[in-house]
Coordinates of C-alpha atoms and ligand atoms in Angstrom, one line a residue:
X1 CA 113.9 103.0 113.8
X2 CA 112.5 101.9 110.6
X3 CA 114.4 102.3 107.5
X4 CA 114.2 104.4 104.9
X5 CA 114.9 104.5 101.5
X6 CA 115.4 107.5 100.0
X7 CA 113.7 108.7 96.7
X8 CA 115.8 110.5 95.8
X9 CA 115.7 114.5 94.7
X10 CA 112.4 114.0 92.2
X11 CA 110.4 113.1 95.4
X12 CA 109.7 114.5 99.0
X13 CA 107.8 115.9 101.7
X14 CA 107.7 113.7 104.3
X15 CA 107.2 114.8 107.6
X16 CA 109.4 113.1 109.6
X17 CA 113.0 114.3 107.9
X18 CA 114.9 111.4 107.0
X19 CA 113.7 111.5 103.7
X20 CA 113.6 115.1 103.0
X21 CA 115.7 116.5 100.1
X22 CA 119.2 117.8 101.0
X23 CA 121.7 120.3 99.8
X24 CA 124.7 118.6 98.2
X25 CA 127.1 120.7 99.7
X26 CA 127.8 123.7 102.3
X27 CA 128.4 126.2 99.2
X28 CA 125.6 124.7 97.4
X29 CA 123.5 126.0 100.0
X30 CA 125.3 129.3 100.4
X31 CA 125.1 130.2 96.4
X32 CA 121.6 129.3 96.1
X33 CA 120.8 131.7 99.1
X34 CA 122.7 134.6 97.6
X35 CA 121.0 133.7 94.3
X36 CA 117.8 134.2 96.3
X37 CA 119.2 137.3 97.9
X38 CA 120.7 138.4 94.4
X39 CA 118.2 140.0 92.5
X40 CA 116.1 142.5 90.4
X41 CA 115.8 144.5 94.1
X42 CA 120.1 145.2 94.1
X43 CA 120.2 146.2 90.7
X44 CA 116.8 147.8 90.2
X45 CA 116.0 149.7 93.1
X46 CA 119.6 149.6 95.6
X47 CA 121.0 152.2 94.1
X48 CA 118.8 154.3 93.2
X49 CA 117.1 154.4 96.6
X50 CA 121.1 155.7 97.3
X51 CA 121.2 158.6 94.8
X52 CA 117.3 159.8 95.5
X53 CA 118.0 159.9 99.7
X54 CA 121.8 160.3 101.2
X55 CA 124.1 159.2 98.7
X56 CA 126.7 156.8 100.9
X57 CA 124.9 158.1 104.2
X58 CA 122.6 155.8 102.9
X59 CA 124.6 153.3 102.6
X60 CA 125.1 153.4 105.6
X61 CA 122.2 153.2 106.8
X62 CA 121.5 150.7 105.0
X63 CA 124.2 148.3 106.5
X64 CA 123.3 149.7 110.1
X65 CA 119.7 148.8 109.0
X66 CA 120.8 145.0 107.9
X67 CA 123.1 144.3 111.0
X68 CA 121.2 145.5 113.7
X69 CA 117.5 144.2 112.3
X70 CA 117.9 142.1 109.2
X71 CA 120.5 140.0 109.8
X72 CA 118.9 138.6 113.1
X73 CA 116.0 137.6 111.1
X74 CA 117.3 135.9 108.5
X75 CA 119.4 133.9 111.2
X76 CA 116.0 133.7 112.6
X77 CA 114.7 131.9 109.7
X78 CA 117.9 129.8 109.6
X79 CA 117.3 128.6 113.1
X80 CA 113.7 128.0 112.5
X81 CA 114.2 126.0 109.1
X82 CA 116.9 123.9 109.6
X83 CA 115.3 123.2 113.7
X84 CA 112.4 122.2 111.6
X85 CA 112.9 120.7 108.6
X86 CA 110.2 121.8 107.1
X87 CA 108.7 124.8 105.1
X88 CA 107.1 127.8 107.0
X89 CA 103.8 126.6 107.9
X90 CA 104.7 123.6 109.9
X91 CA 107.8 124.8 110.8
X92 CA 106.2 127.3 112.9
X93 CA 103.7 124.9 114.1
X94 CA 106.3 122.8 114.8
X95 CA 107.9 125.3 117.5
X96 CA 104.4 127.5 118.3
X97 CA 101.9 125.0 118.3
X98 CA 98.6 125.4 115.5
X99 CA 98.4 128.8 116.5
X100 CA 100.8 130.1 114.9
X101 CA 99.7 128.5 111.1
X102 CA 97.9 131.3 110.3
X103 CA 101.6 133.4 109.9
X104 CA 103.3 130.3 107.6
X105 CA 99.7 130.8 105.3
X106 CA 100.7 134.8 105.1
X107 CA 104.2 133.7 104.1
X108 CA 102.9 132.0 101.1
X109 CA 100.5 134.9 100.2
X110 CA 103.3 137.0 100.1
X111 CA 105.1 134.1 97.8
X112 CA 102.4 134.0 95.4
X113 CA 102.2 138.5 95.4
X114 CA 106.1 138.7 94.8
X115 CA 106.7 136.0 92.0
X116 CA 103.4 137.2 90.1
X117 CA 104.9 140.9 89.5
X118 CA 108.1 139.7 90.0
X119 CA 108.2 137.0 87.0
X120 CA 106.6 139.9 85.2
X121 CA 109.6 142.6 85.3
X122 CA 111.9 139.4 84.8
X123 CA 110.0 139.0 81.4
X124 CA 111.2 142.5 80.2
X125 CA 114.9 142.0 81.2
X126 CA 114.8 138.4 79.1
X127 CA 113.0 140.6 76.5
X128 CA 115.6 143.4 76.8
X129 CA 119.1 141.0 77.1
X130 CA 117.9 138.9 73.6
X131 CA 116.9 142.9 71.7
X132 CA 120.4 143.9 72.6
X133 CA 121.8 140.7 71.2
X134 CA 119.7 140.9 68.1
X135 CA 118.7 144.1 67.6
X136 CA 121.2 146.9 69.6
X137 CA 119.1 149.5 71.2
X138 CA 118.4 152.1 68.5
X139 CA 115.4 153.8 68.6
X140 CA 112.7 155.4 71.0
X141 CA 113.4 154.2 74.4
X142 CA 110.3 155.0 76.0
X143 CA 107.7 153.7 73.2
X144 CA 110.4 150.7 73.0
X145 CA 109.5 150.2 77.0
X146 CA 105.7 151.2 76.8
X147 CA 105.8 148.3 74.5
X148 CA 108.1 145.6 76.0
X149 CA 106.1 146.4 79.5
X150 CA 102.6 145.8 79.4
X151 CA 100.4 143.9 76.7
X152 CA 100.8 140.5 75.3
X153 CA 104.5 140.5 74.7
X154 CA 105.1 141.3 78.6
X155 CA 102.4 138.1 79.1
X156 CA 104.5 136.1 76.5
X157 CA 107.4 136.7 78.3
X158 CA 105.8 136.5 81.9
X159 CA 104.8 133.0 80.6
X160 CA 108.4 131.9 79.3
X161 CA 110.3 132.8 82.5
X162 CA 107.3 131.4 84.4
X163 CA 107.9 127.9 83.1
X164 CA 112.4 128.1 83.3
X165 CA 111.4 128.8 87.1
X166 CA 109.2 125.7 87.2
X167 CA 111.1 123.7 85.3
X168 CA 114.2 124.2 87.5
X169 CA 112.3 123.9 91.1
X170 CA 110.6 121.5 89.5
X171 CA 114.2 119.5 89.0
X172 CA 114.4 119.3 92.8
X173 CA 116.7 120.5 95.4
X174 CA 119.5 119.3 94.6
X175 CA 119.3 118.6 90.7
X176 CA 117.4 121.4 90.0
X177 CA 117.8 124.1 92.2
X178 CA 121.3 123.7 93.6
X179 CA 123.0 122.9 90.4
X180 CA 121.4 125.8 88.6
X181 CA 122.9 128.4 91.3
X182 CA 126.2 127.0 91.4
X183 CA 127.1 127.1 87.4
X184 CA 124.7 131.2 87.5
X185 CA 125.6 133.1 90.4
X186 CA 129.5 132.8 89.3
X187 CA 127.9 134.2 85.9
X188 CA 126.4 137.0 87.6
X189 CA 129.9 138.0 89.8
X190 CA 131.6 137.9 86.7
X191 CA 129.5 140.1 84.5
X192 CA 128.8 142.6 87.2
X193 CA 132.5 143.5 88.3
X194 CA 133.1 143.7 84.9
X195 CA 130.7 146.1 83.7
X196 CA 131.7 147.9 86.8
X197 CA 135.3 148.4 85.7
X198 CA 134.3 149.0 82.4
X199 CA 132.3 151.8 83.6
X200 CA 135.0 153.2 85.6
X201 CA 137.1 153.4 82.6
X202 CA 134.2 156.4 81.3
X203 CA 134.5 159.8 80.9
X204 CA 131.7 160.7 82.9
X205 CA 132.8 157.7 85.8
X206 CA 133.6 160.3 88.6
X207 CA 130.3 162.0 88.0
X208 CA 128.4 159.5 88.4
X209 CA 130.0 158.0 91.2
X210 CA 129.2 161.5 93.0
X211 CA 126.0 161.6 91.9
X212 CA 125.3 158.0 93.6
X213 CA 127.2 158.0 96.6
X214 CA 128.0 161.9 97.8
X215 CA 127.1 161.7 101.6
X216 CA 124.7 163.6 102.4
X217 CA 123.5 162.3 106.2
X218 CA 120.8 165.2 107.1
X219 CA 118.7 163.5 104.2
X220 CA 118.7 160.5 106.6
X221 CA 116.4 162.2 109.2
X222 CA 113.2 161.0 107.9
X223 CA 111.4 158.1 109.1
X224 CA 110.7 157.6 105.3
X225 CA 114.1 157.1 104.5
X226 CA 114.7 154.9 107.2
X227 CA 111.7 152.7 106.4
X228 CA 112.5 152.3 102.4
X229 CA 116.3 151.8 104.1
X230 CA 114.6 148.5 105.9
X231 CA 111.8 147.8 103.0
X232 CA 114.8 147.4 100.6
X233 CA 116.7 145.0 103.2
X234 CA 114.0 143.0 103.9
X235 CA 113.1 142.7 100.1
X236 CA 117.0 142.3 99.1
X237 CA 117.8 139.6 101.8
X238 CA 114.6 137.8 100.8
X239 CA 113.2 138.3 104.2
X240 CA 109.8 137.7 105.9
X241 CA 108.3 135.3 103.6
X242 CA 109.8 131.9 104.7
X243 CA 111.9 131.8 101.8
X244 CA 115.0 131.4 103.6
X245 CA 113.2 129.4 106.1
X246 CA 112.6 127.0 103.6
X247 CA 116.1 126.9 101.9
X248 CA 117.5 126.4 105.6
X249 CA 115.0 123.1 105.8
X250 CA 117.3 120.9 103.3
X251 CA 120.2 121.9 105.9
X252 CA 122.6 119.8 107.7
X253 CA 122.1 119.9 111.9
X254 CA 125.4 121.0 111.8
X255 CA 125.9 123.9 109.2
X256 CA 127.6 127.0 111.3
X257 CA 124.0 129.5 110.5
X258 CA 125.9 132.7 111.8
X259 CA 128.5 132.2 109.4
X260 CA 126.5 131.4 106.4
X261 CA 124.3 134.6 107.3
X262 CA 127.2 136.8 107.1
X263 CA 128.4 136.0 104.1
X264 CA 125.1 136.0 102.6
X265 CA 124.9 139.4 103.7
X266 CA 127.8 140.1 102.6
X267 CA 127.4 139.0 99.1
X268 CA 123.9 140.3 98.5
X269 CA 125.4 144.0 99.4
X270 CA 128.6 144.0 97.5
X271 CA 126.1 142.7 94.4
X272 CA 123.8 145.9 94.8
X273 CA 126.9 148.7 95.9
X274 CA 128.9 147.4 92.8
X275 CA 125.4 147.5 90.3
X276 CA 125.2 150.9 91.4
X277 CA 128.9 151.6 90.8
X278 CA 128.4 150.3 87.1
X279 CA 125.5 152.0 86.5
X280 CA 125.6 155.5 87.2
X281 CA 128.7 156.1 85.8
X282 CA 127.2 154.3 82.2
X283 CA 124.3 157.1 82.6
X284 CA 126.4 159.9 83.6
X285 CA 129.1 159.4 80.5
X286 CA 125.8 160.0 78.5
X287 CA 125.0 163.2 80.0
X288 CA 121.4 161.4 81.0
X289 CA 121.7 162.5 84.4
X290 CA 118.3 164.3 84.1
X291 CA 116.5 161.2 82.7
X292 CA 117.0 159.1 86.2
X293 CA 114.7 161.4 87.8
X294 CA 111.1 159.9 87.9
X295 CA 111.2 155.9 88.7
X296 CA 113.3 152.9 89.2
X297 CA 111.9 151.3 86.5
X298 CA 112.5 154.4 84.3
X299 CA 116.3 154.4 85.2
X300 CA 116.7 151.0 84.3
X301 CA 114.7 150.5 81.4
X302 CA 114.5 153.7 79.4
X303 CA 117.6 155.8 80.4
X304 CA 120.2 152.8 80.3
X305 CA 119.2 151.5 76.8
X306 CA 119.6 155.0 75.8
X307 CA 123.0 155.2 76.9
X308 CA 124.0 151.8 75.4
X309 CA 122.5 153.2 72.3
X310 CA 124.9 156.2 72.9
X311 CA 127.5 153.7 72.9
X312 CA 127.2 152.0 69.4
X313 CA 128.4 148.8 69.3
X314 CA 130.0 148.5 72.6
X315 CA 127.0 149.4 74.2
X316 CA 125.3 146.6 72.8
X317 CA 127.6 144.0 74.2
X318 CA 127.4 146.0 77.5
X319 CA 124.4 146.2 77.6
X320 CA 123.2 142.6 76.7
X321 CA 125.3 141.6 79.3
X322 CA 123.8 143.6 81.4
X323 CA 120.4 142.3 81.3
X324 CA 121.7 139.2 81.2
X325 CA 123.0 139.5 84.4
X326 CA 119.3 140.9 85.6
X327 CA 117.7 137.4 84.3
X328 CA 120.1 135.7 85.9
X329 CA 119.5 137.4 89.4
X330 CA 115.7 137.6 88.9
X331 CA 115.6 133.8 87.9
X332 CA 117.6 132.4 91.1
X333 CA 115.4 134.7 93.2
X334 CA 112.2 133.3 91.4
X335 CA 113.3 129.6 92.2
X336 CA 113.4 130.6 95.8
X337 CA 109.9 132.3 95.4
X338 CA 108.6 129.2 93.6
X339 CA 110.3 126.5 96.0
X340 CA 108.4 128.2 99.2
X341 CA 105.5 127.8 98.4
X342 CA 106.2 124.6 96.2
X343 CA 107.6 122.8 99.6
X344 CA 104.7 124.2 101.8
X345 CA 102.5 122.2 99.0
X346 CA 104.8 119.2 99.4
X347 CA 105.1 119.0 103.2
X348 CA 101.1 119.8 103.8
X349 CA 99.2 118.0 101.4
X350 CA 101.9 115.2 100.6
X351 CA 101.8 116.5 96.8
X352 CA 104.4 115.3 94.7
X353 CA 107.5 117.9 94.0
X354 CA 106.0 118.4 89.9
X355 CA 102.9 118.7 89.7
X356 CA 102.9 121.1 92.7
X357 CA 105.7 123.3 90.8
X358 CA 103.5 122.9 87.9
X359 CA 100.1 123.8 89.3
X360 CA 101.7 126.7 91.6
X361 CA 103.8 128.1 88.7
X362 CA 100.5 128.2 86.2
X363 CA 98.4 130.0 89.5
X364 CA 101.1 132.6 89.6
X365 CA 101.7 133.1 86.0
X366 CA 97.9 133.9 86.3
X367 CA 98.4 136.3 89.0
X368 CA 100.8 138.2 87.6
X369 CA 98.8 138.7 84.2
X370 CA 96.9 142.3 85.7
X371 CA 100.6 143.2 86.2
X372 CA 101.4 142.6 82.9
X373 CA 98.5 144.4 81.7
X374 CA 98.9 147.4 84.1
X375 CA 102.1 149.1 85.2
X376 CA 100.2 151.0 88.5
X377 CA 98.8 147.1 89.4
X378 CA 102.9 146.0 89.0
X379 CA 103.7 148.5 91.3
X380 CA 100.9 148.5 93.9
X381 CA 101.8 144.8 94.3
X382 CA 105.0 145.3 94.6
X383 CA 104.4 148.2 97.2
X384 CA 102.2 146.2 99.3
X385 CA 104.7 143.3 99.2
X386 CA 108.0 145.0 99.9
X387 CA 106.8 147.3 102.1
X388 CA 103.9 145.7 104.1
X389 CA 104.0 141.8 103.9
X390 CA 107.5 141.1 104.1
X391 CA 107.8 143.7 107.0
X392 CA 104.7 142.3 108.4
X393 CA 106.4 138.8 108.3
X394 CA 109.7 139.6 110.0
X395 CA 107.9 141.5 112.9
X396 CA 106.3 138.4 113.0
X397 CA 109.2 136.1 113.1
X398 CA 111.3 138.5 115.3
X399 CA 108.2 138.0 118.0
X400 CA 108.2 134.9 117.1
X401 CA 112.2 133.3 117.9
X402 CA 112.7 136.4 120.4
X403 CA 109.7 136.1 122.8
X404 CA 107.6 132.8 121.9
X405 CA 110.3 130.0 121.0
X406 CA 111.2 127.8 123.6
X407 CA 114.9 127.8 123.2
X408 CA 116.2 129.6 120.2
X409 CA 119.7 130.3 121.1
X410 CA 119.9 126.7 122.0
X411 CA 119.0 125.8 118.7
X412 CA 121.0 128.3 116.6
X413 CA 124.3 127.4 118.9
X414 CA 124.1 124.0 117.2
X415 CA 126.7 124.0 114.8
X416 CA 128.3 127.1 115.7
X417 CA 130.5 126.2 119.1
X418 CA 132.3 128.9 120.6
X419 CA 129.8 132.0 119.2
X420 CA 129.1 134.5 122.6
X421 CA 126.9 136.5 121.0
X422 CA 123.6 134.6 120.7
X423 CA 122.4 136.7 123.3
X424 CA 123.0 139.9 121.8
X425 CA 121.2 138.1 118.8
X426 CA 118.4 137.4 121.1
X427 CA 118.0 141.0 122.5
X428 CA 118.1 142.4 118.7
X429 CA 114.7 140.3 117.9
X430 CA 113.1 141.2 120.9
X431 CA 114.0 144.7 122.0
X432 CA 115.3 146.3 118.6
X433 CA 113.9 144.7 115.8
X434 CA 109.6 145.0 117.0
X435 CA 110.2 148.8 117.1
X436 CA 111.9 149.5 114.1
X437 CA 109.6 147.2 112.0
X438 CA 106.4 148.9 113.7
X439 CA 107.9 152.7 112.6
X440 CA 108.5 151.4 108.9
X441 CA 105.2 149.7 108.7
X442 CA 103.7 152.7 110.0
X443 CA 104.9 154.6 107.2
X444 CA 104.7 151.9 104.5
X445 CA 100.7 151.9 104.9
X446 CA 101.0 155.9 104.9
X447 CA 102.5 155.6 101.5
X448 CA 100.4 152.9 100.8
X449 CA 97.6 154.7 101.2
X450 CA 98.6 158.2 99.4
X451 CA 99.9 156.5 96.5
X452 CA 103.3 157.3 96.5
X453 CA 107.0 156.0 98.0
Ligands
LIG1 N1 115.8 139.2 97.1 C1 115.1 139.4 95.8 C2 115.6 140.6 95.1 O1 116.3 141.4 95.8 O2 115.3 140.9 94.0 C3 113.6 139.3 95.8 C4 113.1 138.2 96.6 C5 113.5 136.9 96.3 C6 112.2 138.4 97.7 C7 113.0 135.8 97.1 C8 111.7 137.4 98.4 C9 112.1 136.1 98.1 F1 111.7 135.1 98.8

């Protein structure tokens, strides 16, 4: 065997492994994957999907939803990415044969789709968390957002969060992206359980708390529900796109995947149940209740501010923090955007680690400007990437590791000794997992197509 010297973090994509970048350590690995997990989707859309459909009957759902069909792929992806070393597209050559190319080229469409709008809505938060600190939130909430949103400042601030994303992936694996998780995703824990017992400490806490999580299970018999229920898992655990894939290429042979799965899980739920738990009762001590009503994106970034105005000074610390905990979450699940399709550049056309975050990040920032010009565009990409292309893609890789693979429980056992239930895994992607996904994308292109959901 030949050997090889290293290059170090700056440089990659070789084909053959040895040289491929690496995490520095187990946890490394684990925070950067939460920090991909962690994002805009747990605190914009989590709970909110609770309160509109089943309160904590949707939570449970939700985690039925995530152990039964989520959880399998992303150990899926695990298995496929560290088996592989290599981003999406070759991995899955690498296992399927050419064939199978065409799926790893989807994954990077849908990488391209979900950072363009993506980077966009993470431009308002940065615009939001440095108004609070300068500014408080006085004033008209709703001509403050109709102005934040779309227009040249959203493209300003589409632009600046574009190039922190690309200067971080851009840093490497290790140097870059690693580092920049370990010292924010501790950030983000901190702020969030503290807003959230700040908010419990409120006069309207229990309200709120009702409001979010009263069970209410015959709202649960809707194939709708259950397919936003598995939209929001696959979106929240970064699923379907090869972006865990990828993060699961600079792996060890020997990292235990069912473990770090788990835990990932794990994390990425507690961050979105406890978001929710700080922010309705924040809205509720306001008496804002009916302002949540029509969107998401309303709840977050017209009704909040109001209630931190409400608050006085207080609210502005709160409420800075708060969005600074969104740009945290939205920027650690941009570098995991960015580094997909960065390393898919890097490990098929051999182009260096910069330029390719470079050139990629300036093709995005481009992509995303329609979004920043036109909330309906934001949404409609973000509909037809939550709920069709990521659902699409983990059909996909459930066919894929379940039915087509030669020896996936083989593989995924590596590392893990002592684990009996790779079978059961195995069952879940073939018998389980293809039926749900085909009911949710059945009803994702209904709402697609009639403009709503
Ligand atoms: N998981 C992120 C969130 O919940 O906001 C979004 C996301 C990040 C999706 C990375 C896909 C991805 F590859």
């Amino acid at each position: 065997m030949p050997v090889v010297v290293t290059t170090g973090d700056e440089e990659g994509g070789e084909d053959m492994g040895e040289q491929r970048e690496h995490w520095g350590s187990r946890l490394g690995f684990v925070m950067a994957a939460v920090g991909s997990a962690v994002g805009l989707g747990n605190m914009w859309r989590f709970s909110y999907l609770a309160a509109e459909s089943g309160g904590a009957a949707f939570v449970v759902l939700y985690i039925g939803m995530t152990a039964l069909v989520a959880l399998p792929i992303m150990l899926a992806e695990f298995t496929l990415g560290r088996g592989a070393r290599q981003s999406p597209v070759l991995a899955l050559a690498h296992y399927g044969g050419p064939a199978w190319k065409p799926l790893g080229w989807l994954f990077v469409a849908a990488g391209f789709l979900i950072l363009a709008y993506y980077s966009v809505i993470a431009g308002w938060t940065v615009r939001y968390a440095l108004l609070g600190l300068r500014d408080g939130f006085a004033g008209d909430a709703s001509a403050r957002f109709a102005a934040i949103s779309t227009g040249l400042t959203a493209i300003v601030f589409h632009a600046a969060f574009m190039a922190v994303t690309v200067s971080v992936v851009a840093g490497g694996v290790r140097s870059g992206i690693e580092r920049t998780n370990l010292v924010l995703m501790p950030m983000l824990f901190v702020i969030l359980i503290g807003l959230a017992i700040y908010a419990s400490q409120l006069d309207g806490a229990a309200l709120g708390y009702a409001y979010y999580l009263r069970p209410r299970f015959d709202e649960l018999a809707s194939f709708s529900v259950l397919s936003q229920a598995a939209g929001q898992a696959f979106f929240s655990l970064s699923l379907g796109m090869g972006a865990m894939l990828t993060y699961a290429s600079y792996l060890d042979r020997h990292e235990h995947l069912p473990n770090a799965s788990l835990q990932i899980a794990g994390a990425d739920f507690l961050v979105a149940f406890i978001a929710g738990l700080a922010v309705f009762p924040l809205i509720f001590a306001h008496g804002l209740e009916t302002a949540v009503g029509e969107s998401t994106v309303g709840a977050l970034f017209i009704t909040l501010p109001t209630a931190f105005e409400k608050m006085g000074l207080a609210g502005r610390l709160v409420g800075t923090l708060f969005f600074a905990a969104l740009v945290v979450g939205a920027l650690t699940s941009a570098i995991a955007l960015l580094e997909q399709v960065v390393a898919t550049a890097m490990d098929v056309f051999k182009w260096p680690r910069r330029s390719s975050a470079i050139g990629l990040g300036v093709i995005i920032f481009l992509m995303g400007v329609p979004a920043a010009l036109d909330l309906d565009v934001l949404g409609k990409m973000d509909q037809l990437a939550g709920n069709v292309f990521l659902v699409i893609g983990s059909l996909a890789l459930a066919i894929f590791v379940g039915w087509r693979m030669q020896d996936p429980i083989g593989e995924v056992a590596i590392g893990a000794p002592g684990v009996r239930w790779f079978f059961l895994w195995r069952s879940l992607l073939r018998f389980v997992a293809p039926p749900v996904l085909i009911v949710v994308l059945y009803y994702s292109f209904r709402a697609l197509v009639s403009g709503d959901g």
